[in-house]
Coordinates of C-alpha atoms and ligand atoms in Angstrom, one line a residue:
T12 CA 153.8 -171.3 81.1
P13 CA 154.8 -168.6 78.6
V14 CA 152.1 -167.8 76.1
S15 CA 152.8 -165.7 73.2
P16 CA 149.9 -163.7 71.8
T17 CA 150.1 -165.4 68.4
G18 CA 151.6 -168.8 69.5
K19 CA 149.8 -171.7 70.4
S20 CA 148.0 -172.2 73.8
P21 CA 149.0 -174.9 76.1
Y22 CA 145.4 -175.0 77.3
P23 CA 142.2 -176.4 75.7
S24 CA 140.3 -173.8 73.9
S25 CA 137.0 -174.7 75.4
V26 CA 136.4 -171.9 77.7
L27 CA 133.9 -169.7 75.7
A28 CA 131.2 -170.8 78.3
G29 CA 128.8 -168.4 80.0
P30 CA 126.0 -166.2 79.0
S31 CA 127.1 -164.4 76.0
K32 CA 127.5 -166.0 72.6
V33 CA 130.5 -165.3 70.4
P34 CA 129.4 -162.5 67.9
S35 CA 132.5 -162.9 65.7
T36 CA 133.7 -165.2 63.3
N37 CA 137.1 -163.7 62.9
P38 CA 139.3 -166.6 63.6
H39 CA 142.4 -164.5 64.6
L40 CA 140.1 -162.9 67.3
V41 CA 138.4 -165.9 68.5
T42 CA 141.5 -167.9 68.8
W43 CA 143.1 -165.2 70.5
V44 CA 140.4 -164.7 73.0
N45 CA 140.3 -168.5 73.7
E46 CA 143.9 -168.5 74.4
M47 CA 143.8 -165.5 76.8
A48 CA 140.7 -167.1 78.5
A49 CA 142.8 -170.3 78.9
L50 CA 145.4 -168.3 80.5
C51 CA 143.5 -166.2 83.0
K52 CA 140.5 -168.7 83.6
P53 CA 137.5 -166.6 84.1
D54 CA 134.4 -168.1 85.2
R55 CA 132.8 -166.4 82.2
V56 CA 133.7 -164.9 79.0
V57 CA 131.4 -161.9 77.9
W58 CA 131.6 -160.1 74.6
V59 CA 130.4 -156.6 74.9
D60 CA 128.1 -155.3 72.2
G61 CA 128.0 -151.5 73.2
S62 CA 124.2 -151.3 73.4
E63 CA 122.2 -149.2 75.8
E64 CA 120.7 -152.2 77.3
E65 CA 124.1 -153.7 78.2
K66 CA 125.2 -150.4 79.6
K67 CA 122.3 -150.4 82.0
R68 CA 123.0 -154.0 83.1
L69 CA 126.6 -153.4 83.6
T70 CA 125.9 -150.2 85.4
D71 CA 123.5 -151.8 87.7
E72 CA 125.9 -154.7 88.4
A73 CA 128.9 -152.3 89.0
V74 CA 126.6 -150.5 91.6
A75 CA 125.6 -154.0 93.3
Q76 CA 129.5 -154.6 93.5
G77 CA 130.2 -151.2 95.1
T78 CA 132.5 -150.3 92.1
L79 CA 130.2 -147.3 91.3
L80 CA 128.3 -145.2 93.6
P81 CA 125.4 -143.7 92.2
L82 CA 125.4 -139.8 92.6
N83 CA 122.3 -137.6 92.9
Q84 CA 120.5 -138.5 89.7
E85 CA 118.5 -135.0 89.7
K86 CA 121.5 -133.1 89.7
L87 CA 123.7 -135.3 87.9
P88 CA 121.8 -137.6 85.5
G89 CA 123.5 -140.9 84.6
C90 CA 126.4 -139.9 86.6
Y91 CA 128.4 -142.3 89.2
L92 CA 131.5 -142.2 91.5
H93 CA 134.4 -144.5 91.6
R94 CA 136.9 -144.7 94.2
S95 CA 140.1 -146.6 93.0
N96 CA 142.5 -148.2 95.3
P97 CA 144.4 -145.3 97.2
N98 CA 147.8 -146.9 95.9
D99 CA 146.4 -146.6 92.3
V100 CA 145.6 -143.1 91.5
A101 CA 148.0 -142.1 88.7
R102 CA 150.0 -143.7 85.8
V103 CA 153.1 -145.3 87.1
E104 CA 155.8 -144.6 84.6
Q105 CA 158.4 -146.7 86.5
L106 CA 156.0 -149.7 86.0
T107 CA 155.6 -149.1 82.4
F108 CA 157.8 -150.9 79.9
I109 CA 158.3 -151.0 76.2
C110 CA 159.1 -154.4 75.2
T111 CA 161.0 -154.3 71.9
P112 CA 163.6 -157.0 70.9
T113 CA 166.4 -154.7 71.7
A114 CA 166.9 -152.1 74.5
D115 CA 168.1 -149.6 72.0
E116 CA 164.8 -149.6 70.2
A117 CA 163.0 -148.6 73.3
G118 CA 165.5 -145.9 74.0
P119 CA 167.0 -144.1 77.2
T120 CA 163.8 -142.6 78.1
N121 CA 161.8 -145.6 78.4
N122 CA 161.8 -148.8 80.8
W123 CA 162.5 -151.8 78.7
M124 CA 162.0 -155.6 79.2
A125 CA 162.7 -158.1 76.6
P126 CA 159.4 -159.4 75.0
K127 CA 160.1 -163.0 76.1
D128 CA 160.8 -161.9 79.6
A129 CA 157.7 -159.8 79.8
Y130 CA 155.4 -162.3 78.4
E131 CA 156.9 -164.9 80.8
K132 CA 156.6 -162.7 83.9
L133 CA 153.2 -161.2 83.2
G134 CA 152.2 -164.7 81.9
K135 CA 152.6 -165.9 85.5
L136 CA 150.4 -163.1 86.8
F137 CA 147.6 -163.6 84.4
D138 CA 147.6 -167.3 85.0
G139 CA 144.3 -167.8 86.8
S140 CA 144.1 -164.0 87.6
M141 CA 140.2 -164.0 86.5
R142 CA 139.2 -167.1 88.5
G143 CA 135.7 -166.5 90.0
R144 CA 135.6 -163.5 87.6
T145 CA 134.3 -162.5 84.4
M146 CA 136.4 -161.7 81.4
Y147 CA 134.9 -159.0 79.2
V148 CA 135.7 -158.9 75.5
V149 CA 135.7 -155.2 74.6
P150 CA 136.3 -154.5 70.9
Y151 CA 136.8 -150.8 70.1
I152 CA 137.8 -148.4 67.4
M153 CA 140.1 -145.5 68.0
G154 CA 139.4 -142.8 65.3
P155 CA 136.0 -142.0 63.6
A156 CA 134.4 -145.4 62.4
G157 CA 135.2 -146.0 58.6
S158 CA 138.2 -143.5 58.7
P159 CA 141.4 -144.8 56.8
M160 CA 143.3 -143.4 60.0
A161 CA 141.2 -145.5 62.5
K162 CA 142.6 -148.6 64.5
V163 CA 140.7 -151.5 65.9
G164 CA 141.6 -152.8 69.2
V165 CA 140.2 -155.5 71.5
E166 CA 140.6 -155.4 75.2
L167 CA 140.2 -158.2 77.5
T168 CA 139.6 -157.1 81.0
D169 CA 138.1 -158.3 84.3
S170 CA 137.0 -154.8 85.4
I171 CA 133.4 -153.4 84.8
Y172 CA 134.8 -150.0 85.5
V173 CA 137.0 -150.5 82.5
V174 CA 134.3 -151.5 80.3
L175 CA 132.1 -148.6 81.2
N176 CA 134.9 -146.3 80.8
M177 CA 135.9 -147.8 77.3
R178 CA 132.5 -147.3 76.3
I179 CA 132.6 -143.6 76.8
M180 CA 136.2 -143.2 75.6
A181 CA 136.1 -145.1 72.4
R182 CA 133.4 -146.3 69.8
M183 CA 133.1 -149.6 71.3
G184 CA 131.1 -153.0 70.7
N185 CA 129.6 -154.5 67.7
I186 CA 130.5 -151.5 65.6
A187 CA 134.2 -152.5 66.1
L188 CA 133.6 -155.9 65.0
K189 CA 131.9 -154.8 62.0
Q190 CA 135.0 -152.6 61.2
L191 CA 137.5 -155.4 61.9
G192 CA 135.8 -158.0 59.8
E193 CA 137.9 -161.0 59.3
S194 CA 141.1 -159.0 59.6
N195 CA 144.1 -160.0 61.7
D196 CA 145.0 -156.3 62.2
F197 CA 143.9 -155.2 65.7
N198 CA 145.6 -154.4 68.9
R199 CA 145.5 -157.3 71.4
G200 CA 145.1 -155.7 74.9
L201 CA 144.9 -157.9 78.0
H202 CA 144.0 -156.2 81.3
S203 CA 143.6 -157.8 84.8
T204 CA 143.4 -155.8 88.1
L205 CA 144.6 -158.6 90.3
D206 CA 144.6 -157.3 94.0
C207 CA 146.0 -153.8 92.9
N208 CA 149.4 -154.5 94.6
P209 CA 152.0 -152.2 93.2
E210 CA 154.6 -155.0 93.5
R211 CA 152.8 -156.9 90.8
R212 CA 151.7 -153.9 88.5
F213 CA 153.2 -153.8 85.0
I214 CA 152.0 -152.1 81.9
C215 CA 153.9 -153.7 79.0
H216 CA 153.7 -152.7 75.5
F217 CA 154.8 -155.1 72.6
P218 CA 154.9 -152.6 69.6
Q219 CA 156.0 -155.3 67.1
D220 CA 153.0 -157.7 68.2
N221 CA 150.6 -154.7 68.4
T222 CA 150.0 -156.1 72.0
I223 CA 149.5 -154.5 75.5
W224 CA 149.6 -156.4 78.7
S225 CA 148.5 -154.4 81.8
V226 CA 148.2 -156.0 85.2
G227 CA 147.6 -154.9 88.9
S228 CA 146.1 -151.6 88.2
G229 CA 142.7 -150.1 87.9
Y230 CA 143.6 -146.5 87.1
G231 CA 142.6 -145.1 83.8
G232 CA 145.8 -144.2 82.2
N233 CA 147.2 -147.7 83.0
V234 CA 144.1 -149.7 82.0
L235 CA 142.0 -148.0 79.4
L236 CA 144.1 -149.5 76.8
G237 CA 143.0 -147.5 73.7
K238 CA 144.1 -144.2 75.2
K239 CA 147.8 -143.9 76.3
C240 CA 148.9 -147.4 75.6
L241 CA 147.3 -148.0 72.1
A242 CA 146.6 -144.3 70.7
L243 CA 150.2 -143.2 71.9
R244 CA 152.8 -145.7 72.9
V245 CA 151.8 -148.3 70.1
G246 CA 150.3 -145.6 68.0
S247 CA 153.6 -143.7 67.7
Y248 CA 155.5 -146.9 66.9
L249 CA 152.9 -147.7 64.2
G250 CA 152.9 -144.2 63.1
R251 CA 156.8 -144.2 62.4
K252 CA 156.4 -147.3 60.6
E253 CA 153.6 -146.1 58.4
G254 CA 154.4 -142.6 58.0
W255 CA 152.1 -140.6 60.3
L256 CA 152.3 -139.0 63.9
A257 CA 150.6 -140.2 67.1
E258 CA 150.8 -137.1 69.3
H259 CA 149.8 -135.9 72.9
M260 CA 147.9 -133.1 71.5
L261 CA 144.6 -131.3 71.6
I262 CA 142.9 -130.4 68.5
L263 CA 140.8 -127.2 68.2
G264 CA 139.1 -125.0 65.6
V265 CA 139.1 -121.2 65.9
E266 CA 136.4 -119.5 63.9
S267 CA 136.7 -115.8 63.4
P268 CA 133.4 -113.5 63.3
E269 CA 133.7 -113.5 59.4
G270 CA 133.4 -117.5 59.6
E271 CA 137.1 -118.3 58.6
M272 CA 138.0 -121.7 60.5
T273 CA 141.7 -122.3 61.7
Y274 CA 142.7 -125.6 63.3
V275 CA 145.2 -125.7 65.8
A276 CA 147.1 -128.7 67.5
A277 CA 148.8 -128.2 70.8
A278 CA 151.0 -130.4 73.0
F279 CA 151.2 -129.8 76.7
P280 CA 152.3 -132.5 79.3
S281 CA 149.8 -134.1 81.5
A282 CA 147.7 -131.7 83.6
C283 CA 149.1 -128.8 81.8
G284 CA 145.9 -127.3 80.1
K285 CA 145.3 -129.4 77.0
T286 CA 141.4 -130.0 78.0
N287 CA 141.0 -126.2 79.2
F288 CA 142.4 -124.9 76.0
A289 CA 140.6 -127.3 73.6
M290 CA 137.3 -126.2 75.3
M291 CA 138.0 -122.7 75.7
I292 CA 135.4 -119.7 75.6
P293 CA 136.9 -116.6 74.4
P294 CA 136.6 -113.5 76.6
A295 CA 134.0 -111.0 75.8
R296 CA 136.5 -108.7 73.9
F297 CA 136.6 -111.5 71.3
K298 CA 132.9 -111.1 70.2
G299 CA 132.0 -113.4 67.3
W300 CA 135.0 -115.7 67.8
K301 CA 134.4 -119.3 68.7
I302 CA 136.5 -122.2 69.6
Y303 CA 135.3 -125.7 68.7
T304 CA 136.8 -129.0 70.2
V305 CA 138.0 -131.8 67.9
G306 CA 140.1 -133.6 70.7
D307 CA 141.4 -132.7 74.2
D308 CA 144.3 -135.3 74.5
I309 CA 145.5 -137.2 71.4
A310 CA 145.9 -136.4 67.8
W311 CA 146.7 -138.7 65.0
M312 CA 148.0 -136.8 62.1
K313 CA 149.0 -137.7 58.2
V314 CA 149.9 -135.8 55.4
G315 CA 146.7 -135.1 53.3
E316 CA 146.6 -135.0 49.5
D317 CA 146.7 -131.2 49.8
G318 CA 150.1 -131.5 51.5
R319 CA 148.7 -130.4 54.8
L320 CA 148.9 -132.2 57.9
R321 CA 145.5 -133.7 58.7
A322 CA 144.5 -134.7 62.3
V323 CA 141.8 -136.8 63.9
N324 CA 141.0 -137.4 67.5
P325 CA 141.2 -141.1 68.0
E326 CA 139.1 -141.0 71.1
F327 CA 135.3 -140.6 71.7
G328 CA 135.2 -139.1 75.3
Y329 CA 137.2 -137.0 77.6
F330 CA 139.2 -138.2 80.6
G331 CA 139.8 -135.0 82.1
V332 CA 141.4 -133.6 85.4
A333 CA 138.5 -132.5 87.8
P334 CA 140.4 -130.0 90.1
G335 CA 140.4 -126.6 89.1
T336 CA 137.5 -127.1 86.8
N337 CA 134.8 -124.7 87.3
L338 CA 132.2 -122.4 85.5
K339 CA 134.8 -119.7 85.1
S340 CA 137.9 -121.8 83.9
N341 CA 136.2 -124.3 81.9
P342 CA 132.2 -123.7 81.5
N343 CA 132.1 -126.0 78.4
A344 CA 133.7 -128.9 80.7
M345 CA 131.1 -128.2 83.4
R346 CA 128.3 -128.5 80.9
T347 CA 130.0 -131.8 79.5
I348 CA 130.2 -133.6 82.8
A349 CA 126.6 -132.8 84.2
R350 CA 125.3 -135.9 82.8
D351 CA 126.5 -139.5 81.7
T352 CA 129.8 -139.1 83.5
I353 CA 131.9 -141.3 85.7
Y354 CA 133.9 -139.4 88.2
T355 CA 137.1 -141.1 89.7
N356 CA 138.5 -140.0 93.1
V357 CA 136.5 -136.7 93.7
A358 CA 134.8 -135.7 97.1
L359 CA 131.1 -136.3 97.7
T360 CA 128.7 -134.2 99.2
S361 CA 126.0 -135.1 101.7
D362 CA 123.3 -134.7 98.9
G363 CA 125.1 -136.9 96.4
D364 CA 127.0 -134.2 94.5
V365 CA 130.5 -134.1 93.4
W366 CA 133.2 -131.8 94.8
W367 CA 136.9 -130.9 94.1
E368 CA 139.2 -128.2 95.1
G369 CA 138.7 -125.2 92.6
K370 CA 134.8 -126.0 92.2
D371 CA 132.3 -123.3 92.1
G372 CA 130.7 -122.2 95.2
D373 CA 131.7 -122.2 98.9
I374 CA 133.8 -125.0 100.2
P375 CA 131.2 -127.2 101.8
N376 CA 131.7 -127.7 105.5
E377 CA 131.3 -131.6 105.5
L378 CA 132.2 -133.9 102.7
T379 CA 133.3 -137.5 102.1
D380 CA 136.7 -137.5 100.8
W381 CA 138.0 -139.5 97.9
Q382 CA 138.9 -142.2 99.9
G383 CA 135.5 -142.5 101.3
R384 CA 136.6 -140.8 104.7
P385 CA 134.6 -138.1 106.6
W386 CA 136.1 -134.6 105.9
T387 CA 135.5 -131.2 107.2
R388 CA 136.5 -127.7 106.0
K389 CA 137.6 -126.6 109.3
G390 CA 139.5 -129.8 110.4
S391 CA 140.8 -131.5 107.5
T392 CA 144.3 -130.8 106.3
E393 CA 144.4 -133.1 103.4
K394 CA 142.7 -132.4 100.1
A395 CA 139.0 -133.7 99.7
A396 CA 139.4 -134.8 96.2
H397 CA 142.6 -136.5 94.7
P398 CA 144.7 -134.0 92.8
N399 CA 144.6 -136.3 89.9
S400 CA 140.8 -137.2 90.4
R401 CA 139.1 -137.2 86.8
F402 CA 135.9 -137.3 84.9
T403 CA 135.2 -139.6 81.9
A404 CA 132.4 -137.9 79.8
P405 CA 131.3 -138.6 76.1
M406 CA 132.5 -135.9 73.8
T407 CA 129.0 -135.6 72.3
N408 CA 128.1 -133.8 75.6
N409 CA 130.5 -131.0 74.7
P410 CA 128.6 -127.9 73.6
A411 CA 131.6 -126.8 71.7
L412 CA 132.3 -130.1 70.0
S413 CA 133.4 -129.5 66.4
R414 CA 131.2 -130.7 63.7
F415 CA 134.1 -132.1 62.1
A416 CA 135.1 -134.2 65.1
E417 CA 134.2 -137.2 63.3
D418 CA 135.5 -136.3 59.9
P419 CA 137.1 -139.4 58.5
E420 CA 139.8 -137.3 56.8
G421 CA 140.6 -135.1 59.8
V422 CA 141.0 -131.4 59.7
P423 CA 143.8 -129.5 58.3
I424 CA 146.4 -128.1 61.0
S425 CA 147.7 -124.7 60.5
A426 CA 149.7 -124.3 63.7
I427 CA 151.1 -126.5 66.2
I428 CA 151.9 -125.3 69.7
F429 CA 154.1 -126.8 72.5
G430 CA 153.7 -125.6 76.1
G431 CA 154.9 -126.5 79.4
R432 CA 154.3 -125.7 83.0
R433 CA 157.4 -123.2 83.6
A434 CA 157.7 -120.6 86.4
N435 CA 160.3 -118.8 84.7
T436 CA 162.5 -118.8 81.4
V437 CA 159.9 -119.6 78.8
P438 CA 157.8 -116.5 77.6
L439 CA 154.1 -116.4 77.0
V440 CA 154.5 -117.2 73.3
I441 CA 157.4 -117.5 70.7
Q442 CA 157.2 -118.8 67.3
A443 CA 159.9 -120.9 65.6
F444 CA 161.9 -119.7 62.8
S445 CA 161.4 -122.9 61.0
W446 CA 160.0 -126.6 60.9
T447 CA 163.6 -127.7 62.2
H448 CA 163.6 -125.1 64.8
G449 CA 159.9 -126.1 65.9
V450 CA 161.1 -129.7 66.0
F451 CA 163.9 -128.4 68.3
F452 CA 161.3 -126.7 70.6
G453 CA 159.4 -129.8 70.8
S454 CA 162.4 -132.0 71.6
A455 CA 163.6 -129.6 74.4
L456 CA 160.2 -129.0 75.9
G457 CA 160.5 -128.9 79.8
S458 CA 157.6 -128.9 82.4
E459 CA 157.3 -129.2 86.1
T460 CA 155.9 -132.5 87.0
T461 CA 152.3 -132.8 88.2
A462 CA 149.9 -135.0 90.1
A463 CA 149.0 -137.0 86.7
A464 CA 151.9 -139.3 87.2
A465 CA 153.0 -140.9 90.7
G466 CA 156.2 -139.2 92.2
K467 CA 157.1 -135.7 93.3
T468 CA 155.4 -132.8 91.7
G469 CA 156.7 -129.3 90.7
I470 CA 160.3 -130.5 89.4
V471 CA 161.3 -129.2 85.9
R472 CA 162.1 -132.3 83.6
R473 CA 162.4 -132.6 79.8
D474 CA 159.2 -133.8 78.5
P475 CA 159.8 -133.7 74.7
F476 CA 156.5 -133.1 72.8
A477 CA 154.8 -133.9 76.0
M478 CA 155.5 -137.6 74.9
L479 CA 158.2 -138.5 77.5
P480 CA 155.8 -140.9 79.2
F481 CA 154.1 -142.0 75.8
C482 CA 156.6 -142.7 73.2
G483 CA 156.7 -146.1 72.2
Y484 CA 160.2 -146.2 70.7
N485 CA 163.7 -144.5 70.8
M486 CA 162.8 -140.9 71.5
A487 CA 166.0 -139.9 69.0
D488 CA 164.2 -141.9 66.3
Y489 CA 160.8 -140.2 67.1
F490 CA 162.8 -136.8 66.7
A491 CA 164.1 -138.0 63.3
H492 CA 160.7 -139.1 62.3
W493 CA 159.4 -135.6 63.1
L494 CA 162.3 -134.1 61.0
E495 CA 161.7 -136.6 58.1
M496 CA 157.8 -135.7 57.8
Q497 CA 158.9 -132.2 56.7
A498 CA 159.8 -133.6 53.3
F499 CA 156.0 -134.7 52.9
I500 CA 154.3 -131.8 54.5
T501 CA 154.6 -129.5 51.5
N502 CA 152.1 -127.0 53.2
P503 CA 153.4 -127.2 57.0
P504 CA 151.8 -125.7 59.9
K505 CA 153.8 -122.8 62.0
I506 CA 155.3 -124.0 65.2
F507 CA 154.9 -122.0 68.4
M508 CA 156.0 -122.5 72.3
V509 CA 153.6 -121.1 74.9
N510 CA 153.7 -120.9 78.6
W511 CA 150.9 -120.0 80.6
F512 CA 152.4 -120.6 83.8
R513 CA 155.1 -118.0 84.4
Q514 CA 155.3 -116.8 88.0
D515 CA 156.2 -113.6 89.8
K516 CA 158.5 -113.6 92.9
N517 CA 155.7 -114.5 95.2
G518 CA 154.7 -117.6 93.0
N519 CA 151.7 -116.1 91.6
F520 CA 150.8 -116.7 87.9
L521 CA 151.6 -113.6 85.8
W522 CA 149.1 -114.6 83.0
P523 CA 145.5 -115.0 83.7
G524 CA 145.3 -118.0 81.5
F525 CA 142.1 -120.1 80.6
G526 CA 139.8 -118.0 78.3
E527 CA 142.4 -115.1 78.1
N528 CA 144.8 -117.5 76.3
M529 CA 142.4 -116.7 73.3
R530 CA 144.5 -113.5 73.0
V531 CA 147.7 -115.4 72.4
L532 CA 145.6 -117.9 70.1
K533 CA 144.4 -115.0 68.0
W534 CA 148.3 -113.9 67.4
I535 CA 149.1 -117.6 66.6
V536 CA 146.3 -117.8 64.1
D537 CA 147.3 -114.4 62.5
R538 CA 150.9 -115.6 62.3
A539 CA 149.9 -118.8 60.5
R540 CA 148.0 -117.0 58.2
L541 CA 150.8 -114.6 57.5
R542 CA 148.9 -111.4 58.1
V543 CA 150.6 -109.9 61.4
G544 CA 154.2 -109.0 62.0
G545 CA 156.6 -110.3 64.7
Q546 CA 159.7 -109.3 66.7
E547 CA 162.8 -111.2 66.2
T548 CA 164.5 -112.5 69.3
P549 CA 167.6 -114.8 69.5
F550 CA 165.1 -117.8 69.9
G551 CA 162.1 -117.0 67.8
W552 CA 159.5 -114.5 66.8
V553 CA 157.5 -112.8 69.6
P554 CA 154.6 -110.4 69.4
R555 CA 155.5 -106.9 68.7
A556 CA 154.3 -104.3 71.3
G557 CA 150.6 -103.7 70.2
D558 CA 150.3 -107.0 68.6
L559 CA 148.7 -108.9 71.4
D560 CA 145.2 -107.5 71.8
L561 CA 145.3 -106.8 75.5
S562 CA 142.2 -104.5 75.7
G563 CA 139.9 -105.3 78.7
L564 CA 142.6 -107.4 80.2
A565 CA 142.5 -107.1 83.9
I566 CA 146.4 -107.3 84.4
S567 CA 149.1 -104.5 84.2
H568 CA 151.2 -103.9 81.2
E569 CA 154.2 -104.5 83.6
Q570 CA 152.6 -107.8 84.5
V571 CA 152.3 -108.8 80.6
D572 CA 155.9 -107.7 80.2
A573 CA 157.1 -110.0 83.0
A574 CA 155.2 -112.8 81.4
T575 CA 156.7 -112.3 78.0
E576 CA 160.3 -111.4 78.9
I577 CA 163.2 -113.2 77.8
D578 CA 166.1 -113.5 80.1
L579 CA 169.4 -114.5 78.5
D580 CA 171.0 -115.8 81.5
E581 CA 168.0 -118.0 82.1
W582 CA 168.1 -119.1 78.4
K583 CA 171.8 -119.9 78.7
A584 CA 171.0 -122.3 81.6
E585 CA 168.1 -123.6 79.8
L586 CA 170.0 -124.7 76.6
E587 CA 172.7 -126.2 78.7
S588 CA 170.0 -128.2 80.4
H589 CA 168.8 -129.3 76.8
G590 CA 172.4 -130.2 76.2
D591 CA 172.5 -132.7 79.3
F592 CA 169.3 -134.3 78.0
F593 CA 170.5 -134.6 74.2
K594 CA 173.6 -136.4 75.7
K595 CA 171.4 -139.3 76.8
F596 CA 170.8 -140.4 73.0
G597 CA 174.6 -140.3 72.0
E598 CA 175.1 -140.6 68.3
R599 CA 171.4 -141.5 67.6
L600 CA 170.2 -138.0 68.2
P601 CA 169.6 -136.1 65.1
H602 CA 172.6 -133.9 64.4
V603 CA 170.5 -131.0 63.3
L604 CA 169.0 -130.6 66.8
E605 CA 172.3 -130.4 68.6
L606 CA 173.3 -127.9 66.0
Q607 CA 170.3 -125.8 66.7
R608 CA 171.0 -125.9 70.4
E609 CA 174.6 -124.9 69.9
M610 CA 173.6 -122.0 67.6
F611 CA 171.3 -120.6 70.0
L612 CA 173.9 -120.8 72.8
A613 CA 176.4 -119.1 70.4
R614 CA 173.9 -116.3 69.6
I615 CA 173.7 -115.5 73.2
E616 CA 177.4 -115.2 73.5
T617 CA 177.2 -112.7 70.7
L618 CA 174.8 -110.4 72.7
Ligands
GTP711 P1 146.0 -134.4 80.8 O1 144.5 -134.7 80.5 O2 146.5 -135.3 82.0 O3 146.9 -134.8 79.6 O4 146.2 -133.0 81.3 P2 145.7 -131.6 80.4 O5 146.7 -131.1 79.6 O6 144.3 -131.9 79.7 O7 145.5 -130.6 81.6 P3 144.0 -129.7 81.9 O8 143.5 -129.0 80.9 O9 143.3 -130.7 82.7 O10 144.7 -128.9 83.1 C1 145.3 -129.3 84.3 C2 145.5 -128.2 85.3 O11 145.8 -127.0 84.6 C3 144.2 -127.8 85.8 O12 144.3 -127.8 87.3 C4 143.7 -126.3 85.3 O13 143.0 -125.6 86.3 C5 145.3 -125.8 85.0 N1 145.2 -125.0 83.9 C6 144.8 -125.2 82.6 N2 144.9 -124.0 81.9 C7 145.5 -123.2 82.6 C8 146.0 -121.9 82.3 O14 145.8 -121.1 81.3 N3 146.6 -121.1 83.4 C9 146.7 -121.7 84.5 N4 147.3 -121.0 85.6 N5 146.3 -122.8 84.8 C10 145.7 -123.5 83.9
MN712 MN1 147.0 -136.6 78.6
MN713 MN1 143.2 -133.5 79.5

């Protein structure tokens, strides 16, 4: 029986049985919870309050079920390991749908399903899906409590793992009910793990209904509905409607030795360095410089009264990639995840510690791998941790957390950076000539695929604004929205493109990356503040010789030259590939972007 999230339920609304009282009198919320409970038929409905007592109770229950494994509590206080179903370890883009009334609204880069069909199809899967189980009602806020930019969501889920993760990732429980009051303006999220069969896995977004239905998965990106689903896919749709931007961007503050603070937002595709960049510790050469994290994955940005772009991090925690995280690459992350952290799909040592490829210290001789199987250093050929293994950690654990991370007005953004994982073509850093040119940079962003999504890795694909998997409407209209924003941002940030991943002939990274990215960031900050020159190239401004501070850097100047080189033949091919991508959008693509592309191509012809 089809059930619309707002329509009348065919079931009696008497299912609010079980231990928990209903802590809300919001009629819209209570009616909807009743309807969804009638559909999923759980044995119990439990409203979560977000308290410490509740955290303990649910954690104990998760341990008793085997959903969480306690780790060595002396080494890792409050930390647990979760092993997901081996067929359920990453976002599944082919099973993610935007359900707008017409396919055109979803656009050529999204999978589309008609809302009626989606409600019907998933309604059948949800029907009775929680029999014998508990339905948790998880109210949460994305954005600082009380912020005019914050949004309330409510996720109904039958997974304790989801509840405990949502508790870390969002401001959750009674605080959200309080913020919602009697309003009907909240995101309606419904999630059921089912038997984790990929044949019955769908992540459907109904932007017009502010509704998300996710079924058949237990993996973070598919089931923590506040994150990719609400904060990005539905968020981007709402952003266009309401005149703001929901972006796959980190937000950081750079403080100079003189105490001058500059905020930067950066979009890199999944597993391309946002969390690392947001928590970076500058190298010794940059004595007195400090980086503060505002957010590591998502930025909501609106124009402030001063005409500047202001950004908040809608999240409350970090859902970060574990492999490659160590005391050298990201010491702040290591400190952040030393307590109160849920690890997913990492390997386990014999003394209850966690391990992943690229962690500090010697590789242990024996481990239990991410699937719970014995693993030996000498004998095993597979990775011990899944390449997309993750940590869920409270942002308040981060020693570099910005004191403005909870500022309800957001922080003023002076520079926007786009970056991808590119073995060639894209130089270390380049600045756009204008806002329009910067939007062109974003619209044509390319990156090699990573383990963050199911499928083959290492293939260059266009990932505009790092939003390819996360844009909740037609990407051509999204480009237009970015272009239109220009009129309102009277004091616009400067726009840059970076590439930390350029390789030499032997496949080695040319640029040391991580903390050394501070050298590039310093130039970006100086450019944004109009106090350093630049070298004009056909495609944008790059640092002049001597402008990048390379003192104390352990690599040769030849290597830096190779990392910053612009090869016209490679760029010709690049611009042609942008053209193929733009063709997908037909007449809907803003004309100015195709004109930019043609101008750069024509510029090459004159050289
Ligand atoms: P999502 O959380 O999936 O959106 O990804 P993310 O953008 O936060 O990526 P993250 O910072 O977790 O980095 C992912 C991978 O890139 C890790 O394996 C890092 O070790 C690697 N990485 C990050 N920064 C750099 C860098 O500057 N240079 C190189 N070579 N690798 C980097
Ligand atoms: Mn991400
Ligand atoms: Mn991240």
